[in-house]
Amino acid sequence: MSHLDTDHVLIVEDEPKIARLVADYLEGSGYTTHHIDHGDEVLPWIEARDQPPELILLDLMLPGTDGLTLSREVRQRWPHVALIMLTARVEEVDRLLGLELGADDYICKPFSPREVVARARAVLRRSRAAKADVAPSVPLSLDDDGWVALADGQDLGLTAVEFQLLRVMMHSPGRILSREQLMDHMYRDHRIVSERTVDSHIKKLRRKIADVWPEREIIRSVYGVGYKYQPEE
Ligand code: CA
């Protein structure tokens, strides 16, 4: 498959040794790479290109514009760019998820370059699948007016909350959403709800989908983190 992996990866990292190591491994795996070591140069560099890179490996702590700000900007302006955050501490991952930055994955330092390549490959595969029309593989459609979700043309009979959850997840295929993020989308009036409430709604939603598609697990739980909508096999 390596002959197909000509995806371009932007490495934003201010530690030259790490950047070089990651670049070497990615290029050895058939990717092309570009390295930027200053936060202020990232957005102008992407803007100047005909096409954004397929993937950005983004260090959190950078000189100039920091990784958090950059991830928000990138997500807003180039929604199809895959984004993997590089963080120095495991504890930061929880915080990042809470901030709803929409990264596709997180890698904690120190990491092995092999791990980075494996994660990059997985994220790019998911993002390609998400960019391809989802409809042929999963004929699931939402009617926002009637708040009706159809699976193979069959009404799933969702409650309003289940419908909202499904819609939020379908909006970001392959992306892990924390319970907190899902709660934010479900309850605009900021009622007090527990994360257990989210679990319970998701459970019912999955059961209703399983009634139509017993073989498919399109809503997956990610242990300790949250849930994601993953239409492809
Ligand atoms: Ca850094």
Short mmCIF file of C-alpha atoms and ligand atoms in Angstrom, two decimals:
data_model
loop_
_atom_site.label_atom_id
_atom_site.label_comp_id
_atom_site.label_asym_id
_atom_site.label_seq_id
_atom_site.Cartn_x
_atom_site.Cartn_y
_atom_site.Cartn_z
CA MET A 1 0.00 0.00 0.00
CA SER A 2 2.92 2.33 0.52
CA HIS A 3 2.83 3.51 -3.09
CA LEU A 4 -0.59 5.03 -2.35
CA ASP A 5 0.51 6.83 0.80
CA THR A 6 1.66 10.04 -0.77
CA ASP A 7 -0.15 12.10 1.82
CA HIS A 8 1.56 15.26 2.91
CA VAL A 9 2.23 15.63 6.63
CA LEU A 10 3.03 18.94 8.28
CA ILE A 11 5.14 18.54 11.41
CA VAL A 12 4.86 21.49 13.80
CA GLU A 13 7.46 20.92 16.48
CA ASP A 14 10.07 23.17 18.01
CA GLU A 15 12.39 20.40 19.13
CA PRO A 16 14.53 19.73 16.05
CA LYS A 17 15.60 16.22 17.08
CA ILE A 18 12.03 15.04 17.52
CA ALA A 19 10.93 16.70 14.30
CA ARG A 20 13.74 15.12 12.30
CA LEU A 21 13.14 11.66 13.74
CA VAL A 22 9.40 11.79 13.03
CA ALA A 23 10.02 13.17 9.54
CA ASP A 24 12.51 10.38 8.78
CA TYR A 25 10.08 7.67 9.81
CA LEU A 26 7.14 9.21 7.96
CA GLU A 27 9.17 9.65 4.80
CA GLY A 28 10.45 6.11 5.16
CA SER A 29 6.80 5.06 5.17
CA GLY A 30 6.06 6.91 1.95
CA TYR A 31 4.72 10.22 3.23
CA THR A 32 6.07 13.59 2.25
CA THR A 33 6.70 15.95 5.14
CA HIS A 34 7.35 19.58 5.90
CA HIS A 35 8.64 20.88 9.19
CA ILE A 36 7.76 24.17 10.89
CA ASP A 37 9.28 25.06 14.27
CA HIS A 38 7.44 28.30 15.05
CA GLY A 39 3.74 28.67 15.78
CA ASP A 40 3.40 31.93 13.86
CA GLU A 41 4.47 30.34 10.59
CA VAL A 42 1.86 27.60 10.46
CA LEU A 43 -1.26 29.37 9.18
CA PRO A 44 0.57 31.48 6.55
CA TRP A 45 2.31 28.34 5.28
CA ILE A 46 -0.99 26.46 4.87
CA GLU A 47 -2.63 29.49 3.25
CA ALA A 48 0.15 29.75 0.70
CA ARG A 49 -0.39 26.21 -0.54
CA ASP A 50 -2.88 25.13 -3.20
CA GLN A 51 -4.09 22.41 -0.87
CA PRO A 52 -3.72 22.02 2.87
CA PRO A 53 -1.65 19.06 4.09
CA GLU A 54 -3.60 15.86 4.72
CA LEU A 55 -2.31 15.65 8.29
CA ILE A 56 -0.78 18.00 10.83
CA LEU A 57 1.24 16.74 13.78
CA LEU A 58 0.92 19.62 16.16
CA ASP A 59 3.03 20.13 19.26
CA LEU A 60 1.15 21.80 22.09
CA MET A 61 3.92 24.01 23.44
CA LEU A 62 5.43 26.16 20.70
CA PRO A 63 7.15 29.49 20.38
CA GLY A 64 4.71 32.04 18.94
CA THR A 65 1.12 30.92 18.43
CA ASP A 66 0.51 27.93 20.69
CA GLY A 67 -0.79 24.55 19.65
CA LEU A 68 -4.25 25.04 21.15
CA THR A 69 -4.89 28.24 19.21
CA LEU A 70 -3.54 26.67 16.04
CA SER A 71 -5.70 23.57 16.37
CA ARG A 72 -8.83 25.72 16.72
CA GLU A 73 -7.90 27.81 13.69
CA VAL A 74 -7.06 24.78 11.57
CA ARG A 75 -10.26 22.97 12.53
CA GLN A 76 -12.32 26.03 11.66
CA ARG A 77 -10.65 26.90 8.38
CA TRP A 78 -9.64 23.49 7.01
CA PRO A 79 -12.10 21.05 8.57
CA HIS A 80 -10.88 18.08 6.53
CA VAL A 81 -7.28 18.27 7.68
CA ALA A 82 -6.47 15.44 10.07
CA LEU A 83 -4.92 16.66 13.31
CA ILE A 84 -2.80 14.80 15.83
CA MET A 85 -1.73 16.71 18.91
CA LEU A 86 1.64 16.02 20.49
CA THR A 87 1.56 16.64 24.21
CA ALA A 88 4.19 16.39 26.88
CA ARG A 89 1.95 14.94 29.54
CA VAL A 90 -0.78 12.32 29.69
CA GLU A 91 -2.86 14.54 31.98
CA GLU A 92 -3.10 17.13 29.25
CA VAL A 93 -5.10 14.79 27.06
CA ASP A 94 -8.14 15.06 29.34
CA ARG A 95 -7.87 18.80 29.32
CA LEU A 96 -7.56 18.85 25.53
CA LEU A 97 -10.63 16.70 25.10
CA GLY A 98 -12.53 19.03 27.43
CA LEU A 99 -11.63 22.01 25.29
CA GLU A 100 -13.28 20.43 22.28
CA LEU A 101 -10.49 21.16 19.89
CA GLY A 102 -11.47 18.42 17.54
CA ALA A 103 -8.10 16.74 17.25
CA ASP A 104 -8.30 13.29 15.73
CA ASP A 105 -5.78 11.80 18.07
CA TYR A 106 -3.27 12.63 20.80
CA ILE A 107 0.20 11.31 21.30
CA CYS A 108 2.06 11.78 24.55
CA LYS A 109 5.75 12.42 24.72
CA PRO A 110 8.03 10.62 24.86
CA PHE A 111 6.76 8.57 21.93
CA SER A 112 8.34 6.14 19.53
CA PRO A 113 8.46 7.30 15.91
CA ARG A 114 6.91 3.96 14.94
CA GLU A 115 3.90 4.79 17.08
CA VAL A 116 3.58 8.15 15.35
CA VAL A 117 3.61 6.48 11.93
CA ALA A 118 0.99 3.94 13.04
CA ARG A 119 -1.29 6.64 14.44
CA ALA A 120 -0.80 8.84 11.40
CA ARG A 121 -1.73 5.97 9.13
CA ALA A 122 -4.86 5.18 11.16
CA VAL A 123 -6.00 8.79 11.30
CA LEU A 124 -5.44 9.30 7.57
CA ARG A 125 -7.34 6.13 6.75
CA ARG A 126 -10.28 7.32 8.86
CA SER A 127 -10.21 10.79 7.39
CA ARG A 128 -10.19 9.40 3.84
CA ALA A 129 -13.17 7.24 4.71
CA ALA A 130 -14.94 10.23 6.23
CA LYS A 131 -14.27 12.38 3.18
CA ALA A 132 -15.62 9.69 0.87
CA ASP A 133 -19.38 9.75 0.73
CA VAL A 134 -20.61 7.97 3.81
CA ALA A 135 -23.97 7.17 2.27
CA PRO A 136 -23.13 4.03 0.26
CA SER A 137 -21.58 2.13 3.16
CA VAL A 138 -24.07 3.26 5.78
CA PRO A 139 -27.39 4.41 4.38
CA LEU A 140 -28.22 6.36 7.49
CA SER A 141 -29.91 9.67 6.90
CA LEU A 142 -31.15 12.41 9.16
CA ASP A 143 -34.17 14.58 8.60
CA ASP A 144 -33.57 17.64 10.73
CA ASP A 145 -37.05 19.01 10.24
CA GLY A 146 -38.83 15.97 11.54
CA TRP A 147 -35.98 14.88 13.82
CA VAL A 148 -36.16 11.51 12.16
CA ALA A 149 -33.21 9.20 11.55
CA LEU A 150 -33.62 6.64 8.79
CA ALA A 151 -31.53 3.49 8.57
CA ASP A 152 -32.04 1.73 5.24
CA GLY A 153 -35.17 3.85 4.94
CA GLN A 154 -36.50 2.62 8.26
CA ASP A 155 -37.36 5.12 11.01
CA LEU A 156 -35.20 4.39 14.03
CA GLY A 157 -37.77 5.98 16.33
CA LEU A 158 -35.24 8.13 18.16
CA THR A 159 -36.04 10.50 20.98
CA ALA A 160 -34.97 14.11 20.52
CA VAL A 161 -31.90 13.58 22.68
CA GLU A 162 -30.86 10.42 20.84
CA PHE A 163 -31.31 12.21 17.54
CA GLN A 164 -29.09 15.09 18.68
CA LEU A 165 -26.40 12.71 19.89
CA LEU A 166 -26.40 10.86 16.59
CA ARG A 167 -26.28 14.10 14.63
CA VAL A 168 -23.35 15.44 16.62
CA MET A 169 -21.38 12.24 16.17
CA MET A 170 -22.19 11.91 12.47
CA HIS A 171 -20.85 15.41 11.98
CA SER A 172 -17.37 14.21 12.96
CA PRO A 173 -16.95 10.66 11.70
CA GLY A 174 -14.08 8.80 13.31
CA ARG A 175 -13.51 11.49 15.89
CA ILE A 176 -13.69 10.65 19.57
CA LEU A 177 -16.12 12.85 21.46
CA SER A 178 -15.97 12.98 25.22
CA ARG A 179 -19.13 12.64 27.29
CA GLU A 180 -18.69 16.26 28.28
CA GLN A 181 -18.64 17.38 24.65
CA LEU A 182 -21.74 15.35 23.92
CA MET A 183 -23.49 16.83 26.94
CA ASP A 184 -22.70 20.32 25.72
CA HIS A 185 -24.45 19.56 22.47
CA MET A 186 -27.41 17.89 24.03
CA TYR A 187 -28.39 20.40 26.64
CA ARG A 188 -28.43 23.99 25.56
CA ASP A 189 -30.11 25.07 28.77
CA HIS A 190 -27.21 23.63 30.78
CA ARG A 191 -29.34 21.44 32.93
CA ILE A 192 -27.36 19.40 35.39
CA VAL A 193 -26.81 16.06 33.81
CA SER A 194 -24.32 13.38 34.67
CA GLU A 195 -22.04 11.54 32.32
CA ARG A 196 -24.08 8.46 33.15
CA THR A 197 -27.02 10.13 31.43
CA VAL A 198 -25.01 10.31 28.23
CA ASP A 199 -24.09 6.63 28.56
CA SER A 200 -27.70 5.71 29.04
CA HIS A 201 -28.88 7.64 25.96
CA ILE A 202 -26.06 6.22 23.87
CA LYS A 203 -26.96 2.72 25.00
CA LYS A 204 -30.55 3.19 23.82
CA LEU A 205 -29.41 4.76 20.58
CA ARG A 206 -27.08 1.85 19.86
CA ARG A 207 -29.82 -0.64 20.63
CA LYS A 208 -32.16 1.04 18.15
CA ILE A 209 -29.49 1.01 15.45
CA ALA A 210 -28.68 -2.62 16.26
CA ASP A 211 -32.34 -3.50 15.71
CA VAL A 212 -31.90 -2.55 12.06
CA TRP A 213 -28.21 -3.43 11.63
CA PRO A 214 -27.28 -6.14 14.12
CA GLU A 215 -23.93 -6.70 12.42
CA ARG A 216 -22.75 -3.11 12.48
CA GLU A 217 -21.24 -1.20 15.33
CA ILE A 218 -21.25 2.31 13.98
CA ILE A 219 -21.19 4.00 17.37
CA ARG A 220 -18.19 2.78 19.27
CA SER A 221 -17.23 3.45 22.83
CA VAL A 222 -13.64 4.37 23.51
CA TYR A 223 -12.77 3.16 26.97
CA GLY A 224 -12.25 5.97 29.44
CA VAL A 225 -12.68 8.70 26.84
CA GLY A 226 -16.03 8.77 25.09
CA TYR A 227 -17.69 7.73 21.87
CA LYS A 228 -17.21 7.97 18.16
CA TYR A 229 -19.21 7.44 15.02
CA GLN A 230 -17.30 5.10 12.76
CA PRO A 231 -19.29 4.14 9.69
CA GLU A 232 -16.65 2.14 7.85
CA GLU A 233 -15.82 -1.46 8.74
CA CA B 1 7.41 22.08 22.20
#
